[in-house]
């Protein structure tokens, strides 16, 4: 199973930016931890971070046919980007949106996620551990989908 991990703007600044909100871990440290737990569960991860909306749209489009699911923190674009929401809807892959902070506890402009409407589920407010929770949830969803697909293929082969 392959999962694309897509990180939005300013997440490359984790560990430096607003530590009282996002904590001390860098993005690299978060990704290293995810890699370790993914390997233990036979999951392959492809990491991508960009500060540019169009690059994120491109990366989502490239996910079609190359990965089984998307774990995404669109960061500030969550609250503004119809283009990212549309790209997620277009590829229609199992998707989990993660936010490190609890967006519902913050400024009003962060309390709505446009992109969340295109995701299977959202994890918000658990700090970097949210990525781990997201990975577990997404792996489970993808495994269940694959099991259903296999059962359907088998049933059609058996006439
Ligand atoms: C964030 C929340 C967003 O509002 C913010 O713009 C971010 C990070 C989070 O992970 O908590 O950059 O997505």
Coordinates of C-alpha atoms and ligand atoms in Angstrom, one line a residue:
X1 CA 0.0 0.0 0.0
X2 CA 1.3 3.4 -1.0
X3 CA 0.2 6.7 0.6
X4 CA 1.1 10.3 -0.4
X5 CA 1.8 12.6 2.5
X6 CA 1.1 16.2 1.3
X7 CA 2.1 19.2 3.4
X8 CA 1.0 22.7 2.7
X9 CA 2.5 26.2 3.2
X10 CA 4.8 27.0 6.2
X11 CA 4.8 23.4 7.5
X12 CA 8.5 23.4 6.4
X13 CA 8.9 25.9 9.3
X14 CA 7.7 23.5 12.0
X15 CA 10.0 23.5 15.0
X16 CA 10.7 27.2 14.4
X17 CA 7.2 28.7 13.8
X18 CA 4.8 29.4 16.7
X19 CA 6.1 26.6 18.9
X20 CA 3.3 27.3 21.5
X21 CA 0.8 26.2 18.9
X22 CA 2.6 23.6 16.8
X23 CA 5.2 22.3 19.2
X24 CA 9.0 21.8 18.8
X25 CA 9.1 19.0 16.2
X26 CA 10.4 19.7 12.8
X27 CA 8.7 18.4 9.7
X28 CA 11.6 16.1 9.1
X29 CA 11.3 14.6 12.6
X30 CA 7.5 14.1 12.1
X31 CA 8.2 12.4 8.7
X32 CA 10.9 10.1 10.2
X33 CA 8.5 8.9 12.9
X34 CA 5.8 8.3 10.3
X35 CA 8.3 6.4 8.1
X36 CA 9.2 4.1 11.0
X37 CA 5.6 3.2 11.9
X38 CA 4.6 2.9 8.2
X39 CA 7.5 0.4 7.5
X40 CA 6.3 -1.7 10.5
X41 CA 2.9 -1.9 8.9
X42 CA 4.0 -2.5 5.3
X43 CA 3.0 1.0 4.1
X44 CA 5.1 3.0 1.7
X45 CA 5.0 6.8 2.1
X46 CA 5.8 9.5 -0.5
X47 CA 6.4 12.9 1.2
X48 CA 5.7 16.2 -0.5
X49 CA 5.7 19.8 0.9
X50 CA 5.0 23.0 -0.9
X51 CA 4.2 26.6 -0.2
X52 CA 2.6 26.9 -3.6
X53 CA -1.1 26.1 -4.2
X54 CA -0.6 25.0 -7.8
X55 CA 2.2 22.6 -6.9
X56 CA -0.1 21.0 -4.4
X57 CA -2.9 20.7 -7.0
X58 CA -0.3 19.1 -9.4
X59 CA 0.8 16.6 -6.7
X60 CA -2.8 15.6 -5.9
X61 CA -3.5 15.0 -9.6
X62 CA -0.3 12.9 -9.9
X63 CA -1.6 10.7 -7.0
X64 CA -4.2 9.2 -9.4
X65 CA -3.1 5.7 -10.2
X66 CA 0.2 6.0 -8.3
X67 CA -1.0 5.9 -4.6
X68 CA -3.8 4.3 -2.7
X69 CA -4.6 7.2 -0.5
X70 CA -3.7 10.8 0.5
X71 CA -2.8 12.2 3.9
X72 CA -2.9 15.9 3.7
X73 CA -2.4 19.0 5.8
X74 CA -3.3 21.8 3.4
X75 CA -2.4 24.3 6.2
X76 CA -3.6 27.8 5.5
X77 CA -4.9 26.6 2.1
X78 CA -7.5 24.6 4.0
X79 CA -9.4 27.8 4.7
X80 CA -9.1 29.4 1.2
X81 CA -8.5 26.8 -1.6
X82 CA -11.3 25.7 -3.8
X83 CA -8.6 24.5 -6.2
X84 CA -7.2 22.0 -3.7
X85 CA -10.7 20.9 -2.7
X86 CA -11.5 20.3 -6.4
X87 CA -8.3 18.4 -7.0
X88 CA -9.1 16.1 -4.1
X89 CA -12.6 15.6 -5.4
X90 CA -11.3 14.9 -8.9
X91 CA -8.9 12.1 -7.9
X92 CA -11.5 10.8 -5.4
X93 CA -9.0 8.8 -3.4
X94 CA -9.4 7.9 0.3
X95 CA -8.1 11.1 2.0
X96 CA -7.5 12.1 5.6
X97 CA -7.0 15.8 6.4
X98 CA -4.7 16.5 9.4
X99 CA -4.3 19.6 11.4
X100 CA -1.7 19.8 14.2
X101 CA -3.7 22.4 16.1
X102 CA -7.4 22.3 16.9
X103 CA -8.7 24.6 14.2
X104 CA -12.1 24.9 16.0
X105 CA -10.4 26.5 19.0
X106 CA -8.6 29.1 17.0
X107 CA -9.4 32.3 15.1
X108 CA -12.8 32.3 13.3
X109 CA -11.1 32.3 9.9
X110 CA -9.5 29.0 10.7
X111 CA -12.7 27.3 11.9
X112 CA -13.8 26.4 8.4
X113 CA -11.9 24.0 6.2
X114 CA -13.0 24.2 2.5
X115 CA -10.7 21.2 1.6
X116 CA -12.2 19.0 4.4
X117 CA -15.4 18.6 2.3
X118 CA -13.3 16.4 -0.1
X119 CA -11.7 14.2 2.6
X120 CA -12.9 11.0 4.1
X121 CA -12.2 12.3 7.6
X122 CA -10.4 15.0 9.5
X123 CA -8.1 14.8 12.5
X124 CA -7.4 18.1 14.3
X125 CA -5.8 19.1 17.6
X126 CA -3.7 16.1 18.5
X127 CA -0.4 17.8 17.7
X128 CA 2.1 15.9 15.4
X129 CA 0.5 12.6 16.8
X130 CA -2.4 13.5 14.5
X131 CA -0.3 12.4 11.5
X132 CA 0.2 9.0 13.1
X133 CA -3.6 8.7 13.8
X134 CA -4.2 9.8 10.2
X135 CA -1.9 7.1 8.9
X136 CA -3.6 4.4 11.0
X137 CA -7.1 5.5 9.9
X138 CA -6.1 5.8 6.2
X139 CA -4.4 2.4 6.1
X140 CA -7.5 0.9 7.6
X141 CA -9.8 2.5 5.0
X142 CA -7.5 1.5 2.1
X143 CA -7.3 -2.1 3.4
X144 CA -11.0 -2.4 3.7
X145 CA -11.5 -1.0 0.2
X146 CA -8.9 -3.4 -1.2
X147 CA -10.7 -6.3 0.5
X148 CA -14.0 -5.3 -1.0
X149 CA -12.4 -5.0 -4.5
X150 CA -10.8 -8.4 -4.2
X151 CA -14.0 -10.0 -3.1
X152 CA -15.8 -8.4 -6.0
X153 CA -13.1 -9.6 -8.5
X154 CA -13.3 -13.1 -7.1
X155 CA -17.1 -13.1 -7.3
X156 CA -17.1 -12.0 -10.9
X157 CA -14.4 -14.6 -11.8
X158 CA -16.5 -17.3 -10.3
X159 CA -19.4 -16.3 -12.5
Ligands
LIG1 C1 -2.7 24.0 10.5 C2 -3.8 25.1 10.9 C3 -3.9 26.2 9.8 O1 -4.9 27.1 10.2 C4 -2.6 26.9 9.7 O2 -2.7 27.9 8.7 C5 -1.4 26.0 9.5 C6 -1.4 24.7 10.2 C7 -2.4 23.0 11.5 O3 -1.8 22.0 11.2 O4 -2.9 23.2 12.7 O5 -0.5 26.4 8.8 O6 -3.1 23.4 9.3

